[in-house]
């Protein structure tokens, strides 16, 4: 394809926008997400100089710093940990941070207040609305119906289903939602259900999954801006946990918030799962607005047949790379690789079927009920929680836009006949297989003969890996 002056101008504009975005995050985020200098309690400040509650004694520990980021990532690699022996001071610091995180896990938004009765009525109405969307409109009923019923049941005055220690919904939440247990089981099941063949057959689709992570990192900038609003306070650790919502991956959102901001886990889980279920509503308007009629009707070649050897080696190679380069992501990617290997190796079909069906169904019910149980007004109706819900929607929209724009950018370099239908870029969010199905559905609306599902699965499964890697990066950078 010949490069015209217009094409070069587009590239220059894109590079400048990326540089501007990075500079904005570094300049605004550093001040807005952590207080860098010691202050007295009465000097709260305002705007970008506002003191964020809980960061008064951080002294720049969690500020945005490129050099510190690279240093922390380097020290978190498996290669470094294999050759480096921890000093007594490092061990003591690690134990202190773990103890602080455990103490913070017991504190949740709204734990110190009781909501008025009318707010419970509102939340019950929200629960019925969620059930309606799932049952009547077909918006991911496997997720929305249990979440909706959990919302209704936990808000019934006097029922006590969400009360500690014996309320049923509290037991479910404490058993697996409030820690990494259910998310790990879900990733195991996702691995067994996922076909990585489309990604193996067309590896460049990983770029679309990576571009969709723009929603994750853009949201961190949005969190910093929201701190300017009076009454809203997010720390750097909370910003990282909130940002993962942009990956459209509920289990990963729960996992990261448990590591970095356990006090926010409830509302983050609710936002992540609610927007995951609403992908069929959120994505199509964006997809239609940002693509031309010609782009929507681009036909893509059928994918090559992927050999059984390639399918078996892929999860093992993925696991080895994670061990060597990003161990903080190993719990997520490790369970994903385990489930996929069990499915692909072909010698333990009973285990594979159990992971795909019985275990996945049971854990999905419990996880969704547990998420719904956190939809209490004390936790939802407050400025910080409402901010998370707003940011979650923005994150999904930006992630979708990132995938679409990356497909358009790739088409500038691809020859005629090898162009990518930009609609599949929206599948870069890791809502598997919802996002891929949505891309296929929108494509069929404009050309009933254009089946994009298998091509869309490439960026979709790469989005799962991309979100897990982003989670590992945040934990490696800011986790204990």
One Martini backbone bead per residue (centre of mass of N, CA, C, O) as a GRO file, in nm:
protein
  480
    1UNK     BB    1   0.093   0.037   0.026
    2UNK     BB    2   0.076   0.355  -0.024
    3UNK     BB    3   0.218   0.648   0.121
    4UNK     BB    4   0.062   0.916   0.219
    5UNK     BB    5   0.032   1.216   0.361
    6UNK     BB    6  -0.220   1.140   0.525
    7UNK     BB    7  -0.101   0.889   0.660
    8UNK     BB    8   0.134   1.029   0.805
    9UNK     BB    9  -0.043   1.223   0.971
   10UNK     BB   10  -0.184   1.005   1.134
   11UNK     BB   11   0.066   0.891   1.273
   12UNK     BB   12   0.160   1.148   1.410
   13UNK     BB   13  -0.101   1.199   1.570
   14UNK     BB   14  -0.094   0.935   1.732
   15UNK     BB   15   0.177   0.975   1.874
   16UNK     BB   16   0.102   1.244   2.012
   17UNK     BB   17  -0.134   1.132   2.180
   18UNK     BB   18   0.028   0.928   2.343
   19UNK     BB   19   0.227   1.130   2.470
   20UNK     BB   20   0.010   1.308   2.602
   21UNK     BB   21  -0.116   1.089   2.782
   22UNK     BB   22   0.139   1.017   2.943
   23UNK     BB   23   0.197   1.301   3.053
   24UNK     BB   24  -0.073   1.335   3.201
   25UNK     BB   25  -0.051   1.100   3.398
   26UNK     BB   26   0.217   1.184   3.530
   27UNK     BB   27   0.135   1.478   3.616
   28UNK     BB   28  -0.150   1.426   3.748
   29UNK     BB   29  -0.129   1.148   3.899
   30UNK     BB   30   0.087   1.213   4.109
   31UNK     BB   31  -0.098   1.422   4.268
   32UNK     BB   32  -0.396   1.270   4.264
   33UNK     BB   33  -0.299   0.972   4.412
   34UNK     BB   34  -0.068   1.117   4.599
   35UNK     BB   35   0.102   1.224   4.876
   36UNK     BB   36   0.436   1.355   4.879
   37UNK     BB   37   0.396   1.529   5.139
   38UNK     BB   38   0.399   1.628   5.445
   39UNK     BB   39   0.109   1.675   5.661
   40UNK     BB   40  -0.135   1.817   5.820
   41UNK     BB   41  -0.461   1.749   5.896
   42UNK     BB   42  -0.570   2.053   5.817
   43UNK     BB   43  -0.417   2.024   5.523
   44UNK     BB   44  -0.608   1.935   5.253
   45UNK     BB   45  -0.691   2.098   5.030
   46UNK     BB   46  -0.715   2.113   4.658
   47UNK     BB   47  -0.747   1.940   4.400
   48UNK     BB   48  -0.426   1.847   4.321
   49UNK     BB   49  -0.355   1.923   4.646
   50UNK     BB   50  -0.505   1.707   4.768
   51UNK     BB   51  -0.550   1.503   5.039
   52UNK     BB   52  -0.533   1.168   5.058
   53UNK     BB   53  -0.670   0.939   5.228
   54UNK     BB   54  -0.390   0.745   5.351
   55UNK     BB   55  -0.120   0.926   5.217
   56UNK     BB   56   0.045   1.106   5.421
   57UNK     BB   57   0.294   0.865   5.464
   58UNK     BB   58   0.422   0.790   5.176
   59UNK     BB   59   0.637   0.972   5.032
   60UNK     BB   60   0.614   0.858   4.717
   61UNK     BB   61   0.584   0.540   4.696
   62UNK     BB   62   0.314   0.559   4.470
   63UNK     BB   63   0.417   0.708   4.253
   64UNK     BB   64   0.457   0.807   3.936
   65UNK     BB   65   0.732   0.604   3.796
   66UNK     BB   66   0.927   0.488   3.558
   67UNK     BB   67   1.175   0.380   3.713
   68UNK     BB   68   1.015   0.226   3.934
   69UNK     BB   69   0.857   0.049   3.747
   70UNK     BB   70   1.098  -0.099   3.618
   71UNK     BB   71   1.216  -0.201   3.883
   72UNK     BB   72   0.971  -0.367   3.984
   73UNK     BB   73   0.948  -0.551   3.741
   74UNK     BB   74   1.232  -0.670   3.758
   75UNK     BB   75   1.194  -0.782   4.062
   76UNK     BB   76   0.933  -0.973   3.972
   77UNK     BB   77   1.080  -1.170   3.828
   78UNK     BB   78   1.173  -1.495   3.815
   79UNK     BB   79   1.472  -1.455   3.757
   80UNK     BB   80   1.536  -1.271   3.999
   81UNK     BB   81   1.423  -1.464   4.227
   82UNK     BB   82   1.627  -1.702   4.162
   83UNK     BB   83   1.904  -1.507   4.220
   84UNK     BB   84   1.769  -1.373   4.471
   85UNK     BB   85   1.836  -1.283   4.804
   86UNK     BB   86   1.678  -1.215   5.077
   87UNK     BB   87   1.660  -0.990   5.310
   88UNK     BB   88   1.562  -0.908   5.620
   89UNK     BB   89   1.431  -0.638   5.539
   90UNK     BB   90   1.252  -0.750   5.308
   91UNK     BB   91   1.093  -0.952   5.481
   92UNK     BB   92   0.977  -0.747   5.682
   93UNK     BB   93   0.831  -0.569   5.474
   94UNK     BB   94   0.649  -0.791   5.357
   95UNK     BB   95   0.499  -0.856   5.624
   96UNK     BB   96   0.388  -0.572   5.678
   97UNK     BB   97   0.221  -0.549   5.415
   98UNK     BB   98   0.047  -0.801   5.461
   99UNK     BB   99  -0.080  -0.704   5.729
  100UNK     BB  100  -0.208  -0.446   5.613
  101UNK     BB  101  -0.386  -0.589   5.402
  102UNK     BB  102  -0.546  -0.764   5.603
  103UNK     BB  103  -0.664  -0.526   5.763
  104UNK     BB  104  -0.803  -0.386   5.512
  105UNK     BB  105  -1.008  -0.624   5.443
  106UNK     BB  106  -1.209  -0.541   5.692
  107UNK     BB  107  -1.257  -0.282   5.516
  108UNK     BB  108  -1.552  -0.108   5.410
  109UNK     BB  109  -1.768   0.043   5.244
  110UNK     BB  110  -2.019   0.125   5.483
  111UNK     BB  111  -1.948  -0.016   5.768
  112UNK     BB  112  -2.020   0.275   5.942
  113UNK     BB  113  -2.323   0.254   5.818
  114UNK     BB  114  -2.680   0.332   5.791
  115UNK     BB  115  -2.929   0.303   5.584
  116UNK     BB  116  -3.203   0.409   5.465
  117UNK     BB  117  -3.493   0.257   5.365
  118UNK     BB  118  -3.521   0.380   5.069
  119UNK     BB  119  -3.253   0.252   4.962
  120UNK     BB  120  -3.352  -0.043   4.964
  121UNK     BB  121  -3.574  -0.004   4.757
  122UNK     BB  122  -3.389   0.076   4.527
  123UNK     BB  123  -3.219  -0.190   4.525
  124UNK     BB  124  -3.453  -0.379   4.466
  125UNK     BB  125  -3.525  -0.250   4.196
  126UNK     BB  126  -3.250  -0.310   4.069
  127UNK     BB  127  -3.273  -0.617   4.091
  128UNK     BB  128  -3.523  -0.646   3.906
  129UNK     BB  129  -3.387  -0.519   3.659
  130UNK     BB  130  -3.166  -0.731   3.627
  131UNK     BB  131  -3.355  -0.972   3.588
  132UNK     BB  132  -3.498  -0.860   3.339
  133UNK     BB  133  -3.249  -0.839   3.152
  134UNK     BB  134  -3.191  -1.148   3.166
  135UNK     BB  135  -3.482  -1.283   3.108
  136UNK     BB  136  -3.614  -1.083   2.880
  137UNK     BB  137  -3.338  -0.976   2.712
  138UNK     BB  138  -3.073  -1.173   2.731
  139UNK     BB  139  -2.848  -1.051   2.933
  140UNK     BB  140  -2.669  -1.264   3.059
  141UNK     BB  141  -2.831  -1.471   3.263
  142UNK     BB  142  -2.603  -1.623   3.420
  143UNK     BB  143  -2.539  -1.347   3.571
  144UNK     BB  144  -2.794  -1.158   3.628
  145UNK     BB  145  -2.987  -1.334   3.790
  146UNK     BB  146  -2.810  -1.386   4.045
  147UNK     BB  147  -2.744  -1.089   4.100
  148UNK     BB  148  -3.035  -0.992   4.135
  149UNK     BB  149  -3.113  -1.182   4.370
  150UNK     BB  150  -2.891  -1.091   4.560
  151UNK     BB  151  -2.992  -0.798   4.576
  152UNK     BB  152  -3.270  -0.852   4.692
  153UNK     BB  153  -3.200  -1.031   4.945
  154UNK     BB  154  -2.997  -0.825   5.091
  155UNK     BB  155  -3.248  -0.588   5.105
  156UNK     BB  156  -3.420  -0.730   5.307
  157UNK     BB  157  -3.582  -0.646   5.573
  158UNK     BB  158  -3.476  -0.876   5.830
  159UNK     BB  159  -3.334  -1.126   5.687
  160UNK     BB  160  -3.001  -1.144   5.700
  161UNK     BB  161  -2.832  -1.265   5.442
  162UNK     BB  162  -2.571  -1.049   5.480
  163UNK     BB  163  -2.500  -1.132   5.763
  164UNK     BB  164  -2.288  -1.157   6.014
  165UNK     BB  165  -2.194  -1.499   6.005
  166UNK     BB  166  -2.486  -1.660   5.892
  167UNK     BB  167  -2.539  -1.552   5.630
  168UNK     BB  168  -2.556  -1.685   5.328
  169UNK     BB  169  -2.426  -1.455   5.153
  170UNK     BB  170  -2.183  -1.413   5.337
  171UNK     BB  171  -2.063  -1.695   5.312
  172UNK     BB  172  -2.014  -1.685   5.009
  173UNK     BB  173  -1.830  -1.439   5.006
  174UNK     BB  174  -1.614  -1.543   5.215
  175UNK     BB  175  -1.538  -1.816   5.064
  176UNK     BB  176  -1.473  -1.673   4.742
  177UNK     BB  177  -1.497  -1.356   4.680
  178UNK     BB  178  -1.306  -1.226   4.919
  179UNK     BB  179  -1.112  -1.393   4.740
  180UNK     BB  180  -0.927  -1.612   4.509
  181UNK     BB  181  -1.096  -1.872   4.464
  182UNK     BB  182  -1.319  -1.828   4.247
  183UNK     BB  183  -1.143  -1.696   4.027
  184UNK     BB  184  -0.964  -1.947   3.984
  185UNK     BB  185  -1.191  -2.140   3.898
  186UNK     BB  186  -1.285  -1.975   3.657
  187UNK     BB  187  -1.015  -1.986   3.501
  188UNK     BB  188  -1.015  -2.287   3.472
  189UNK     BB  189  -1.280  -2.300   3.306
  190UNK     BB  190  -1.196  -2.109   3.079
  191UNK     BB  191  -0.964  -2.282   2.977
  192UNK     BB  192  -1.147  -2.532   2.901
  193UNK     BB  193  -1.338  -2.345   2.700
  194UNK     BB  194  -1.091  -2.248   2.539
  195UNK     BB  195  -0.994  -2.146   2.207
  196UNK     BB  196  -0.662  -2.080   2.080
  197UNK     BB  197  -0.658  -2.121   1.771
  198UNK     BB  198  -0.711  -1.832   1.648
  199UNK     BB  199  -0.446  -1.714   1.772
  200UNK     BB  200  -0.244  -1.915   1.649
  201UNK     BB  201  -0.330  -1.866   1.346
  202UNK     BB  202  -0.342  -1.530   1.437
  203UNK     BB  203  -0.124  -1.349   1.618
  204UNK     BB  204  -0.198  -1.042   1.547
  205UNK     BB  205  -0.458  -1.036   1.734
  206UNK     BB  206  -0.307  -0.951   1.996
  207UNK     BB  207  -0.314  -0.643   1.938
  208UNK     BB  208  -0.616  -0.608   2.003
  209UNK     BB  209  -0.601  -0.706   2.296
  210UNK     BB  210  -0.394  -0.488   2.380
  211UNK     BB  211  -0.556  -0.230   2.297
  212UNK     BB  212  -0.796  -0.280   2.501
  213UNK     BB  213  -0.613  -0.193   2.754
  214UNK     BB  214  -0.670   0.110   2.741
  215UNK     BB  215  -0.899   0.104   2.951
  216UNK     BB  216  -0.718   0.060   3.195
  217UNK     BB  217  -0.518   0.315   3.169
  218UNK     BB  218  -0.730   0.538   3.131
  219UNK     BB  219  -0.875   0.503   3.406
  220UNK     BB  220  -0.646   0.612   3.581
  221UNK     BB  221  -0.685   0.899   3.479
  222UNK     BB  222  -0.981   0.924   3.573
  223UNK     BB  223  -0.925   0.890   3.873
  224UNK     BB  224  -0.751   1.140   3.905
  225UNK     BB  225  -0.972   1.344   3.820
  226UNK     BB  226  -1.185   1.267   4.046
  227UNK     BB  227  -1.010   1.383   4.288
  228UNK     BB  228  -1.102   1.682   4.241
  229UNK     BB  229  -1.353   1.602   4.371
  230UNK     BB  230  -1.537   1.660   4.624
  231UNK     BB  231  -1.543   1.358   4.828
  232UNK     BB  232  -1.313   1.226   4.652
  233UNK     BB  233  -1.105   0.920   4.722
  234UNK     BB  234  -0.806   0.802   4.560
  235UNK     BB  235  -0.567   0.579   4.538
  236UNK     BB  236  -0.330   0.413   4.369
  237UNK     BB  237  -0.434   0.129   4.442
  238UNK     BB  238  -0.731   0.183   4.369
  239UNK     BB  239  -0.683   0.264   4.075
  240UNK     BB  240  -0.577  -0.010   3.980
  241UNK     BB  241  -0.831  -0.174   4.053
  242UNK     BB  242  -1.036  -0.012   3.883
  243UNK     BB  243  -0.899  -0.040   3.598
  244UNK     BB  244  -0.963  -0.351   3.548
  245UNK     BB  245  -1.252  -0.316   3.445
  246UNK     BB  246  -1.154  -0.256   3.143
  247UNK     BB  247  -1.110  -0.578   3.086
  248UNK     BB  248  -1.377  -0.745   3.126
  249UNK     BB  249  -1.292  -0.899   3.420
  250UNK     BB  250  -1.409  -1.022   3.704
  251UNK     BB  251  -1.194  -1.210   3.837
  252UNK     BB  252  -0.960  -1.004   3.809
  253UNK     BB  253  -1.086  -0.777   3.974
  254UNK     BB  254  -1.098  -0.935   4.239
  255UNK     BB  255  -0.800  -1.007   4.261
  256UNK     BB  256  -0.678  -0.717   4.263
  257UNK     BB  257  -0.844  -0.596   4.495
  258UNK     BB  258  -0.736  -0.803   4.706
  259UNK     BB  259  -0.435  -0.692   4.680
  260UNK     BB  260  -0.486  -0.355   4.681
  261UNK     BB  261  -0.833  -0.311   4.747
  262UNK     BB  262  -1.034  -0.465   4.962
  263UNK     BB  263  -1.238  -0.227   5.036
  264UNK     BB  264  -1.341  -0.237   4.705
  265UNK     BB  265  -1.441  -0.516   4.604
  266UNK     BB  266  -1.746  -0.502   4.587
  267UNK     BB  267  -1.789  -0.267   4.375
  268UNK     BB  268  -1.600  -0.381   4.159
  269UNK     BB  269  -1.750  -0.646   4.109
  270UNK     BB  270  -2.018  -0.523   4.030
  271UNK     BB  271  -1.919  -0.354   3.791
  272UNK     BB  272  -1.783  -0.575   3.623
  273UNK     BB  273  -2.030  -0.774   3.594
  274UNK     BB  274  -2.238  -0.579   3.486
  275UNK     BB  275  -2.078  -0.493   3.225
  276UNK     BB  276  -2.037  -0.768   3.109
  277UNK     BB  277  -2.347  -0.822   3.069
  278UNK     BB  278  -2.368  -0.530   2.890
  279UNK     BB  279  -2.212  -0.557   2.618
  280UNK     BB  280  -2.460  -0.571   2.409
  281UNK     BB  281  -2.516  -0.255   2.477
  282UNK     BB  282  -2.237  -0.095   2.468
  283UNK     BB  283  -2.086  -0.168   2.190
  284UNK     BB  284  -2.254  -0.123   1.921
  285UNK     BB  285  -2.262   0.192   1.905
  286UNK     BB  286  -1.953   0.221   1.881
  287UNK     BB  287  -1.905   0.042   1.633
  288UNK     BB  288  -2.092   0.204   1.437
  289UNK     BB  289  -1.958   0.492   1.473
  290UNK     BB  290  -1.634   0.390   1.402
  291UNK     BB  291  -1.756   0.267   1.132
  292UNK     BB  292  -1.788   0.185   0.821
  293UNK     BB  293  -1.962   0.019   0.589
  294UNK     BB  294  -1.717  -0.111   0.458
  295UNK     BB  295  -1.584  -0.224   0.717
  296UNK     BB  296  -1.830  -0.405   0.808
  297UNK     BB  297  -1.793  -0.584   0.515
  298UNK     BB  298  -1.541  -0.727   0.574
  299UNK     BB  299  -1.373  -1.001   0.463
  300UNK     BB  300  -1.236  -1.295   0.605
  301UNK     BB  301  -1.032  -1.536   0.630
  302UNK     BB  302  -0.988  -1.844   0.688
  303UNK     BB  303  -0.859  -2.034   0.917
  304UNK     BB  304  -0.626  -2.228   1.000
  305UNK     BB  305  -0.519  -2.529   1.090
  306UNK     BB  306  -0.462  -2.648   1.413
  307UNK     BB  307  -0.260  -2.830   1.578
  308UNK     BB  308  -0.232  -3.032   1.850
  309UNK     BB  309   0.052  -2.947   1.933
  310UNK     BB  310  -0.001  -2.643   1.950
  311UNK     BB  311  -0.227  -2.660   2.167
  312UNK     BB  312  -0.046  -2.792   2.390
  313UNK     BB  313   0.200  -2.584   2.393
  314UNK     BB  314   0.073  -2.308   2.457
  315UNK     BB  315   0.016  -2.323   2.772
  316UNK     BB  316   0.311  -2.391   2.845
  317UNK     BB  317   0.446  -2.138   2.729
  318UNK     BB  318   0.279  -1.935   2.890
  319UNK     BB  319   0.374  -2.034   3.170
  320UNK     BB  320   0.679  -1.996   3.138
  321UNK     BB  321   0.675  -1.690   3.083
  322UNK     BB  322   0.543  -1.618   3.353
  323UNK     BB  323   0.758  -1.730   3.542
  324UNK     BB  324   0.996  -1.548   3.424
  325UNK     BB  325   0.838  -1.244   3.400
  326UNK     BB  326   0.525  -1.274   3.571
  327UNK     BB  327   0.432  -1.404   3.863
  328UNK     BB  328   0.176  -1.230   3.955
  329UNK     BB  329   0.011  -1.377   3.701
  330UNK     BB  330   0.010  -1.690   3.763
  331UNK     BB  331  -0.264  -1.756   3.892
  332UNK     BB  332  -0.426  -1.690   3.637
  333UNK     BB  333  -0.260  -1.820   3.403
  334UNK     BB  334  -0.225  -2.097   3.535
  335UNK     BB  335  -0.529  -2.176   3.536
  336UNK     BB  336  -0.570  -2.136   3.235
  337UNK     BB  337  -0.355  -2.344   3.143
  338UNK     BB  338  -0.466  -2.588   3.290
  339UNK     BB  339  -0.747  -2.600   3.160
  340UNK     BB  340  -0.643  -2.614   2.864
  341UNK     BB  341  -0.468  -2.868   2.889
  342UNK     BB  342  -0.689  -3.064   2.976
  343UNK     BB  343  -0.845  -3.026   2.709
  344UNK     BB  344  -0.606  -3.080   2.486
  345UNK     BB  345  -0.468  -3.358   2.564
  346UNK     BB  346  -0.710  -3.599   2.588
  347UNK     BB  347  -0.672  -3.784   2.882
  348UNK     BB  348  -0.897  -3.594   3.068
  349UNK     BB  349  -1.216  -3.569   3.006
  350UNK     BB  350  -1.353  -3.562   3.282
  351UNK     BB  351  -1.216  -3.304   3.379
  352UNK     BB  352  -1.297  -3.120   3.149
  353UNK     BB  353  -1.608  -3.147   3.184
  354UNK     BB  354  -1.614  -3.044   3.474
  355UNK     BB  355  -1.495  -2.763   3.423
  356UNK     BB  356  -1.708  -2.674   3.198
  357UNK     BB  357  -1.963  -2.746   3.382
  358UNK     BB  358  -2.018  -2.808   3.686
  359UNK     BB  359  -1.810  -2.613   3.811
  360UNK     BB  360  -1.882  -2.356   3.651
  361UNK     BB  361  -2.180  -2.341   3.739
  362UNK     BB  362  -2.146  -2.332   4.045
  363UNK     BB  363  -1.948  -2.091   4.065
  364UNK     BB  364  -2.125  -1.886   3.914
  365UNK     BB  365  -2.354  -1.880   4.115
  366UNK     BB  366  -2.192  -1.801   4.368
  367UNK     BB  367  -2.051  -1.549   4.256
  368UNK     BB  368  -2.308  -1.391   4.175
  369UNK     BB  369  -2.440  -1.388   4.453
  370UNK     BB  370  -2.199  -1.250   4.594
  371UNK     BB  371  -2.212  -0.991   4.429
  372UNK     BB  372  -2.510  -0.916   4.496
  373UNK     BB  373  -2.459  -0.898   4.813
  374UNK     BB  374  -2.305  -0.602   4.765
  375UNK     BB  375  -2.588  -0.437   4.699
  376UNK     BB  376  -2.565  -0.223   4.920
  377UNK     BB  377  -2.617   0.103   5.006
  378UNK     BB  378  -2.358   0.146   5.179
  379UNK     BB  379  -2.172   0.064   4.912
  380UNK     BB  380  -2.316   0.232   4.666
  381UNK     BB  381  -2.433   0.503   4.815
  382UNK     BB  382  -2.153   0.676   4.719
  383UNK     BB  383  -1.911   0.856   4.576
  384UNK     BB  384  -1.696   0.633   4.525
  385UNK     BB  385  -1.885   0.415   4.405
  386UNK     BB  386  -2.009   0.585   4.179
  387UNK     BB  387  -1.737   0.639   4.044
  388UNK     BB  388  -1.680   0.344   3.967
  389UNK     BB  389  -1.926   0.303   3.784
  390UNK     BB  390  -1.848   0.522   3.582
  391UNK     BB  391  -1.560   0.418   3.516
  392UNK     BB  392  -1.647   0.143   3.406
  393UNK     BB  393  -1.791   0.251   3.155
  394UNK     BB  394  -1.551   0.403   3.036
  395UNK     BB  395  -1.362   0.159   3.013
  396UNK     BB  396  -1.529  -0.004   2.809
  397UNK     BB  397  -1.535   0.208   2.586
  398UNK     BB  398  -1.225   0.241   2.550
  399UNK     BB  399  -1.161  -0.054   2.488
  400UNK     BB  400  -1.329  -0.065   2.230
  401UNK     BB  401  -1.184   0.167   2.085
  402UNK     BB  402  -0.898   0.048   2.088
  403UNK     BB  403  -0.959  -0.198   1.904
  404UNK     BB  404  -1.070  -0.045   1.660
  405UNK     BB  405  -0.821   0.141   1.604
  406UNK     BB  406  -0.614  -0.084   1.564
  407UNK     BB  407  -0.743  -0.205   1.313
  408UNK     BB  408  -0.715   0.050   1.143
  409UNK     BB  409  -0.407   0.070   1.164
  410UNK     BB  410  -0.341  -0.208   1.038
  411UNK     BB  411  -0.476  -0.143   0.757
  412UNK     BB  412  -0.244   0.051   0.658
  413UNK     BB  413  -0.039  -0.221   0.622
  414UNK     BB  414  -0.243  -0.384   0.466
  415UNK     BB  415  -0.342  -0.553   0.212
  416UNK     BB  416  -0.544  -0.630  -0.013
  417UNK     BB  417  -0.741  -0.899   0.127
  418UNK     BB  418  -0.609  -0.848   0.449
  419UNK     BB  419  -0.812  -0.715   0.598
  420UNK     BB  420  -0.962  -0.587   0.887
  421UNK     BB  421  -1.234  -0.611   1.074
  422UNK     BB  422  -1.298  -0.377   1.316
  423UNK     BB  423  -1.514  -0.529   1.487
  424UNK     BB  424  -1.305  -0.733   1.624
  425UNK     BB  425  -1.168  -0.523   1.816
  426UNK     BB  426  -1.394  -0.530   2.041
  427UNK     BB  427  -1.296  -0.831   2.136
  428UNK     BB  428  -1.047  -0.746   2.324
  429UNK     BB  429  -1.216  -0.792   2.537
  430UNK     BB  430  -1.247  -1.044   2.812
  431UNK     BB  431  -1.547  -1.126   2.719
  432UNK     BB  432  -1.601  -1.459   2.726
  433UNK     BB  433  -1.779  -1.471   2.419
  434UNK     BB  434  -1.940  -1.206   2.398
  435UNK     BB  435  -1.772  -1.010   2.217
  436UNK     BB  436  -1.761  -1.199   1.971
  437UNK     BB  437  -2.068  -1.217   1.928
  438UNK     BB  438  -2.115  -0.917   1.883
  439UNK     BB  439  -1.937  -0.883   1.635
  440UNK     BB  440  -2.094  -1.089   1.463
  441UNK     BB  441  -2.375  -0.956   1.479
  442UNK     BB  442  -2.304  -0.683   1.351
  443UNK     BB  443  -2.198  -0.798   1.085
  444UNK     BB  444  -2.472  -0.940   1.001
  445UNK     BB  445  -2.642  -0.677   0.970
  446UNK     BB  446  -2.464  -0.589   0.697
  447UNK     BB  447  -2.382  -0.915   0.641
  448UNK     BB  448  -2.518  -1.232   0.634
  449UNK     BB  449  -2.227  -1.368   0.518
  450UNK     BB  450  -2.056  -1.246   0.771
  451UNK     BB  451  -1.840  -1.444   0.955
  452UNK     BB  452  -1.658  -1.345   1.270
  453UNK     BB  453  -1.619  -1.532   1.515
  454UNK     BB  454  -1.337  -1.668   1.483
  455UNK     BB  455  -1.178  -1.403   1.444
  456UNK     BB  456  -1.278  -1.278   1.723
  457UNK     BB  457  -1.141  -1.491   1.918
  458UNK     BB  458  -0.855  -1.391   1.913
  459UNK     BB  459  -0.885  -1.116   2.069
  460UNK     BB  460  -1.048  -1.233   2.306
  461UNK     BB  461  -0.827  -1.427   2.430
  462UNK     BB  462  -0.606  -1.207   2.442
  463UNK     BB  463  -0.758  -1.035   2.652
  464UNK     BB  464  -0.726  -1.225   2.888
  465UNK     BB  465  -0.419  -1.213   2.894
  466UNK     BB  466  -0.386  -0.903   2.906
  467UNK     BB  467  -0.533  -0.859   3.179
  468UNK     BB  468  -0.348  -1.043   3.345
  469UNK     BB  469  -0.093  -0.878   3.288
  470UNK     BB  470  -0.192  -0.610   3.402
  471UNK     BB  471  -0.233  -0.722   3.684
  472UNK     BB  472   0.063  -0.806   3.728
  473UNK     BB  473   0.182  -0.524   3.701
  474UNK     BB  474   0.036  -0.391   3.939
  475UNK     BB  475   0.133  -0.590   4.156
  476UNK     BB  476   0.438  -0.553   4.103
  477UNK     BB  477   0.434  -0.237   4.160
  478UNK     BB  478   0.213  -0.220   4.433
  479UNK     BB  479   0.253  -0.470   4.572
  480UNK     BB  480   0.379  -0.681   4.830
   0.00000   0.00000   0.00000
